[in-house]
Amino acid sequence: MTQPPTSHPRLLAWIDEVAALTTPDRIVWCDGSEAEWTRLTDELVETGALVRLDDRKKPNSFWARTDPSDVARVEERTFICSADEADAGPTNNWMAPAEMKQLMTGLYKGCMTGRTMYVVPFCMGPLDAAEPMFGVELTDSPYVVASMRIMTRMGAEVLKVMGDDADFVPALHSIGAPLSPGEEDVAWPCNETKYISHFPETREIWSFGSGYGGNSLLGKKCFALRIASVAARDEGWLAEHMLIMKVTSPEGVVRYIAGAFPSACGKTNLAMLDPTLDGWKVETIGDDIAWMRFGSDGRLWATNPEFGLFGVAPGTDFHTNPNAMRTLAKGNSVFTNVALTDDGDIWWEGMGEPPAHLTDWKGQDWTPDSDAVSSHPNSRFCTPIEQCPILADEYHDPRGVPIDAILFGGRRKTTVPLVSEARDWVHGVYLGATLSSETTAAAVGQVGVVRRDPMAMLPFIGYHAGDYFQHWIDMAKGASGDAAKLPKVFYVNWFRRGDQGQFLWPGFGENSRVLKWVCERLDGKADAVETPIGHVPTPEALDLTGLDIDPADLAAALRVDTEEWQAEIPQVTEWFNRFGDKLPAVLWAELDALKARLADA
Ligand code: GTP
Ligand code: MN
Ligand code: MN
C-alpha cells in the first residue's frame, strides 16, 4: 500500500483492522478525481461489469446489469442492532450487536481475497456545513465507488476537511465474493447471503453480499436515514425520506415544500416537476432525503445531504419528467438494469415507442413481441444532481431552506383523496404515522400489497417507530414552543383509480395544480371543505385551466367516502396496537376523534 493520504488515527486503525479481516490484495484510497473515475470505469468496462454508452447519445455514461437476484433493497435482511431489542421496535429486524458482529465477522473473513479494497471518504451535505457529516466506506466493489462519486461528495477534499480527529461513520461493504488465484470473475459478483446491519449506538454500518445501490451505497439509506434518524432523535432534528422543492408563484412568492412518499411513489418526479400551470416555477433541492433542523427563527430548515439522483428509470420520459431526461442527456451517469439499444443508448418502459431490438436487463435479446419487460421495474439511473437544469441555488447552502409545507403521500387505488390538509400538527403526525401505500418493486417481495409506511420511513427508521412518532410530536416544542412555525401538513394521492382501473388524476406536471392549492392554503386563500379526514379542496378551488378532465373523475379523485375510511379503522387500530405503550396517547386520541367524526358524517 502507498502512504495513506491521512494521519487520522481512528480511521487508519479501522482500515488496518478491516484489511486484516477481509485480506484484500491491495488497498486504494479514492481521491474522487476525474482521472480516478476514468480509470475505474475503464476497468469495469474491461471486466464486462459496465458497457460504455455511445458518447453522442450519453457522454461518459455506462450500462450495468446486476445479478438477477440482486435488484432491490432487501428489507428481510436489514437489521437494526441496538443494544436493547426494545430500541429497534416492532418494525425492524433485530439481532444483538455482539451476535451480529460475530456472525458477520465470519462472513467477512477473507471475503476480499483477490480483490481491491477501496477507501471512500465521503461527506453527506456540503463540506462547508457548520458540522459536516462524514462517513468512510470500505468496499471491494468498483461499481460502488463509481456510484458513490456521483451520489456523495467524496475523495481527497473530504479527507482534508476531516483532518486528524473528525468523527465519521465507519461503513463497511463487501459483495462477499472472494476470488481464488486463477478464478475467473463474473460481471456482477455478489453473495446469496446478505446482511445490511446498523449499529445505532456506535454509529456503524456493516453490509455484506449485495451490490445493489440501496444495500451498498452506504451514505444513502444506511447513513443518511437509518443512522442519521437515531442522531436526529438524540439531537432534536429530523432525517426523513423526503424530496425538497422550491415553488415560486406568478407573483414571485416563494414556498419550500418537502414530500415523503414511499419508494417508487413519486418523489423524484415531483421534485423535478415541470408545471403545466402558466407562470408557476418549480426548482429542485432534493429528491429522496431531507435533513431538517431548527433555525434560530424556530422554523424547520431542510438540506439535501446527497450529491446525485438515484432514480427509478421506468416511466421516466419527456412527458412525465422532462427535467430528469435533460439531466441524463448531459451524461456522466450509470444506468443499472435498464435495456441497451443497438446504437449504444438506453431504453426502458414508458420511454415512447420501443425500438425493434434491445438487449434487456438480463442480457437477452428483446423485441416488442417479447413477453417480459425490457427493464427491471426497479432499474435506476444514477446521475449528478448538479446536472439538473432546475436545481435551485439553495441546494448548495448548508443552512438549507425553511419548509412551509410537508406532503405525505402514498400509492392507493382507493380511499385516499387527491389532496387533503391536516387540521393541525398532531393531526399531521397522525396522517404520517398511518400513511399507507401499495408495495412496489423498490424492495424485494410482493408488489401491490397495502401496508402502513409511516412517514414513508418504514424501512428506514433506525429505532423504535413508537419513539419516532413521539419525536415527531415533540417537534412542536423545538419550534420554540410555537407550533405555528412548523410546516403545514398535507396528504396527497396521485394514484387513485376509477372503475375501469384508470388513474383518476393525470399526475406528473398536472400536480402543479395541487401545489398551487397548497400554496394558496398557506396564504389562507384557497377554499376547502372540512371533512372527517381533514380539509379537502372543492372542485372549484383547484385551478383546472387548460386541463381536460372528466368532472366525474375529478369528483371521484377528491371524494371522501365515509365507508372506505371506516374500513381503514380496524387496520389503523391493529397498526397502533403493535407499538404498545410506545404509541403516543395523542395518536390514540386522534384515532378516536376521527372515529367520532366519521360516525357523525
Ligand atoms: P424512490 O427513489 O424509490 O424513493 O422513489 P420515488 O418516490 O422517487 O419515486 P419516483 O418519482 O421515481 O416514481 C416512481 C413511479 O411512480 C414511476 O414509475 C413514476 O412514473 C410513477 N409516478 C410518479 N409520479 C406520478 C404521478 O403523479 N402519477 C402517476 N400515475 N404515476 C406517477
Ligand atoms: Mn428512496
Ligand atoms: Mn427517487
mmCIF file of N, CA, C and O in Angstrom, residues 285-321:
data_model
loop_
_atom_site.group_PDB
_atom_site.id
_atom_site.type_symbol
_atom_site.label_atom_id
_atom_site.label_comp_id
_atom_site.label_asym_id
_atom_site.label_seq_id
_atom_site.Cartn_x
_atom_site.Cartn_y
_atom_site.Cartn_z
ATOM 1 N N ILE A 285 -34.435 20.804 -5.003
ATOM 2 C CA ILE A 285 -33.369 20.859 -3.985
ATOM 3 C C ILE A 285 -32.945 19.436 -3.620
ATOM 4 O O ILE A 285 -31.764 19.155 -3.484
ATOM 5 N N GLY A 286 -33.904 18.540 -3.510
ATOM 6 C CA GLY A 286 -33.563 17.142 -3.237
ATOM 7 C C GLY A 286 -34.683 16.240 -3.712
ATOM 8 O O GLY A 286 -35.828 16.678 -3.832
ATOM 9 N N ASP A 287 -34.371 14.965 -3.980
ATOM 10 C CA ASP A 287 -35.414 14.068 -4.489
ATOM 11 C C ASP A 287 -35.624 12.834 -3.628
ATOM 12 O O ASP A 287 -36.471 12.007 -3.941
ATOM 13 N N ASP A 288 -34.861 12.700 -2.515
ATOM 14 C CA ASP A 288 -35.004 11.455 -1.745
ATOM 15 C C ASP A 288 -34.834 11.624 -0.236
ATOM 16 O O ASP A 288 -35.508 10.947 0.525
ATOM 17 N N ILE A 289 -33.917 12.493 0.179
ATOM 18 C CA ILE A 289 -33.608 12.578 1.608
ATOM 19 C C ILE A 289 -33.535 14.036 2.041
ATOM 20 O O ILE A 289 -32.942 14.866 1.347
ATOM 21 N N ALA A 290 -34.175 14.324 3.184
ATOM 22 C CA ALA A 290 -34.111 15.668 3.761
ATOM 23 C C ALA A 290 -33.668 15.578 5.206
ATOM 24 O O ALA A 290 -34.178 14.751 5.966
ATOM 25 N N TRP A 291 -32.720 16.394 5.560
ATOM 26 C CA TRP A 291 -32.344 16.565 6.959
ATOM 27 C C TRP A 291 -32.902 17.909 7.391
ATOM 28 O O TRP A 291 -32.589 18.942 6.786
ATOM 29 N N MET A 292 -33.730 17.896 8.431
ATOM 30 C CA MET A 292 -34.403 19.136 8.838
ATOM 31 C C MET A 292 -34.039 19.501 10.266
ATOM 32 O O MET A 292 -34.279 18.734 11.196
ATOM 33 N N ARG A 293 -33.474 20.692 10.398
ATOM 34 C CA ARG A 293 -33.069 21.177 11.719
ATOM 35 C C ARG A 293 -33.749 22.519 11.991
ATOM 36 O O ARG A 293 -34.077 23.259 11.064
ATOM 37 N N PHE A 294 -33.907 22.829 13.284
ATOM 38 C CA PHE A 294 -34.493 24.116 13.628
ATOM 39 C C PHE A 294 -33.491 25.237 13.412
ATOM 40 O O PHE A 294 -32.330 25.132 13.804
ATOM 41 N N GLY A 295 -33.964 26.310 12.782
ATOM 42 C CA GLY A 295 -33.166 27.523 12.692
ATOM 43 C C GLY A 295 -33.400 28.365 13.935
ATOM 44 O O GLY A 295 -34.294 28.072 14.747
ATOM 45 N N SER A 296 -32.614 29.437 14.083
ATOM 46 C CA SER A 296 -32.782 30.304 15.251
ATOM 47 C C SER A 296 -34.143 30.997 15.201
ATOM 48 O O SER A 296 -34.617 31.532 16.200
ATOM 49 N N ASP A 297 -34.784 30.960 14.021
ATOM 50 C CA ASP A 297 -36.120 31.561 13.883
ATOM 51 C C ASP A 297 -37.235 30.604 14.313
ATOM 52 O O ASP A 297 -38.418 30.913 14.175
ATOM 53 N N GLY A 298 -36.869 29.407 14.807
ATOM 54 C CA GLY A 298 -37.884 28.451 15.248
ATOM 55 C C GLY A 298 -38.534 27.692 14.105
ATOM 56 O O GLY A 298 -39.476 26.925 14.314
ATOM 57 N N ARG A 299 -38.039 27.893 12.874
ATOM 58 C CA ARG A 299 -38.605 27.162 11.740
ATOM 59 C C ARG A 299 -37.732 25.949 11.411
ATOM 60 O O ARG A 299 -36.574 25.870 11.819
ATOM 61 N N LEU A 300 -38.309 25.016 10.675
ATOM 62 C CA LEU A 300 -37.564 23.821 10.260
ATOM 63 C C LEU A 300 -36.878 24.098 8.930
ATOM 64 O O LEU A 300 -37.532 24.427 7.942
ATOM 65 N N TRP A 301 -35.569 23.945 8.925
ATOM 66 C CA TRP A 301 -34.768 24.199 7.724
ATOM 67 C C TRP A 301 -34.261 22.872 7.181
ATOM 68 O O TRP A 301 -33.686 22.066 7.914
ATOM 69 N N ALA A 302 -34.441 22.662 5.893
ATOM 70 C CA ALA A 302 -34.103 21.363 5.293
ATOM 71 C C ALA A 302 -32.922 21.455 4.343
ATOM 72 O O ALA A 302 -32.808 22.411 3.565
ATOM 73 N N THR A 303 -32.054 20.448 4.425
ATOM 74 C CA THR A 303 -30.976 20.309 3.432
ATOM 75 C C THR A 303 -31.065 18.923 2.801
ATOM 76 O O THR A 303 -31.599 17.990 3.394
ATOM 77 N N ASN A 304 -30.523 18.839 1.601
ATOM 78 C CA ASN A 304 -30.397 17.544 0.929
ATOM 79 C C ASN A 304 -28.964 17.064 1.105
ATOM 80 O O ASN A 304 -28.043 17.677 0.573
ATOM 81 N N PRO A 305 -28.750 15.968 1.838
ATOM 82 C CA PRO A 305 -27.374 15.524 2.086
ATOM 83 C C PRO A 305 -26.710 14.862 0.880
ATOM 84 O O PRO A 305 -25.521 14.574 0.921
ATOM 85 N N GLU A 306 -27.456 14.623 -0.189
ATOM 86 C CA GLU A 306 -26.908 13.867 -1.312
ATOM 87 C C GLU A 306 -26.317 14.769 -2.397
ATOM 88 O O GLU A 306 -26.551 15.975 -2.430
ATOM 89 N N PHE A 307 -25.590 14.123 -3.313
ATOM 90 C CA PHE A 307 -24.896 14.849 -4.383
ATOM 91 C C PHE A 307 -25.365 14.374 -5.755
ATOM 92 O O PHE A 307 -24.979 14.906 -6.780
ATOM 93 N N GLY A 308 -26.191 13.319 -5.769
ATOM 94 C CA GLY A 308 -26.663 12.761 -7.033
ATOM 95 C C GLY A 308 -28.116 12.350 -6.932
ATOM 96 O O GLY A 308 -28.755 12.492 -5.881
ATOM 97 N N LEU A 309 -28.637 11.867 -8.043
ATOM 98 C CA LEU A 309 -30.000 11.338 -8.102
ATOM 99 C C LEU A 309 -29.907 9.853 -8.431
ATOM 100 O O LEU A 309 -29.202 9.472 -9.362
ATOM 101 N N PHE A 310 -30.590 9.042 -7.631
ATOM 102 C CA PHE A 310 -30.628 7.596 -7.874
ATOM 103 C C PHE A 310 -32.098 7.280 -8.101
ATOM 104 O O PHE A 310 -32.828 6.948 -7.177
ATOM 105 N N GLY A 311 -32.528 7.449 -9.346
ATOM 106 C CA GLY A 311 -33.964 7.469 -9.610
ATOM 107 C C GLY A 311 -34.466 6.221 -10.312
ATOM 108 O O GLY A 311 -33.731 5.551 -11.041
ATOM 109 N N VAL A 312 -35.755 5.930 -10.085
ATOM 110 C CA VAL A 312 -36.431 4.843 -10.790
ATOM 111 C C VAL A 312 -36.457 5.188 -12.279
ATOM 112 O O VAL A 312 -36.935 6.262 -12.655
ATOM 113 N N ALA A 313 -35.977 4.284 -13.135
ATOM 114 C CA ALA A 313 -35.911 4.568 -14.574
ATOM 115 C C ALA A 313 -37.267 4.404 -15.277
ATOM 116 O O ALA A 313 -37.724 5.339 -15.936
ATOM 117 N N PRO A 314 -37.931 3.233 -15.165
ATOM 118 C CA PRO A 314 -39.157 3.047 -15.942
ATOM 119 C C PRO A 314 -40.189 4.143 -15.646
ATOM 120 O O PRO A 314 -40.362 4.557 -14.498
ATOM 121 N N GLY A 315 -40.851 4.583 -16.686
ATOM 122 C CA GLY A 315 -41.845 5.641 -16.509
ATOM 123 C C GLY A 315 -41.258 7.029 -16.699
ATOM 124 O O GLY A 315 -41.994 7.999 -16.833
ATOM 125 N N THR A 316 -39.930 7.149 -16.685
ATOM 126 C CA THR A 316 -39.303 8.456 -16.850
ATOM 127 C C THR A 316 -39.174 8.761 -18.337
ATOM 128 O O THR A 316 -38.534 8.000 -19.075
ATOM 129 N N ASP A 317 -39.798 9.828 -18.796
ATOM 130 C CA ASP A 317 -39.583 10.277 -20.175
ATOM 131 C C ASP A 317 -39.945 11.754 -20.302
ATOM 132 O O ASP A 317 -40.229 12.408 -19.298
ATOM 133 N N PHE A 318 -39.912 12.276 -21.538
ATOM 134 C CA PHE A 318 -40.107 13.725 -21.715
ATOM 135 C C PHE A 318 -41.510 14.180 -21.334
ATOM 136 O O PHE A 318 -41.720 15.343 -21.035
ATOM 137 N N HIS A 319 -42.478 13.274 -21.337
ATOM 138 C CA HIS A 319 -43.837 13.673 -20.952
ATOM 139 C C HIS A 319 -43.995 13.691 -19.438
ATOM 140 O O HIS A 319 -44.688 14.541 -18.898
ATOM 141 N N THR A 320 -43.397 12.714 -18.760
ATOM 142 C CA THR A 320 -43.599 12.615 -17.314
ATOM 143 C C THR A 320 -42.581 13.444 -16.541
ATOM 144 O O THR A 320 -42.939 14.171 -15.621
ATOM 145 N N ASN A 321 -41.310 13.323 -16.888
ATOM 146 C CA ASN A 321 -40.258 14.007 -16.130
ATOM 147 C C ASN A 321 -39.173 14.544 -17.067
ATOM 148 O O ASN A 321 -38.060 14.033 -17.102
#
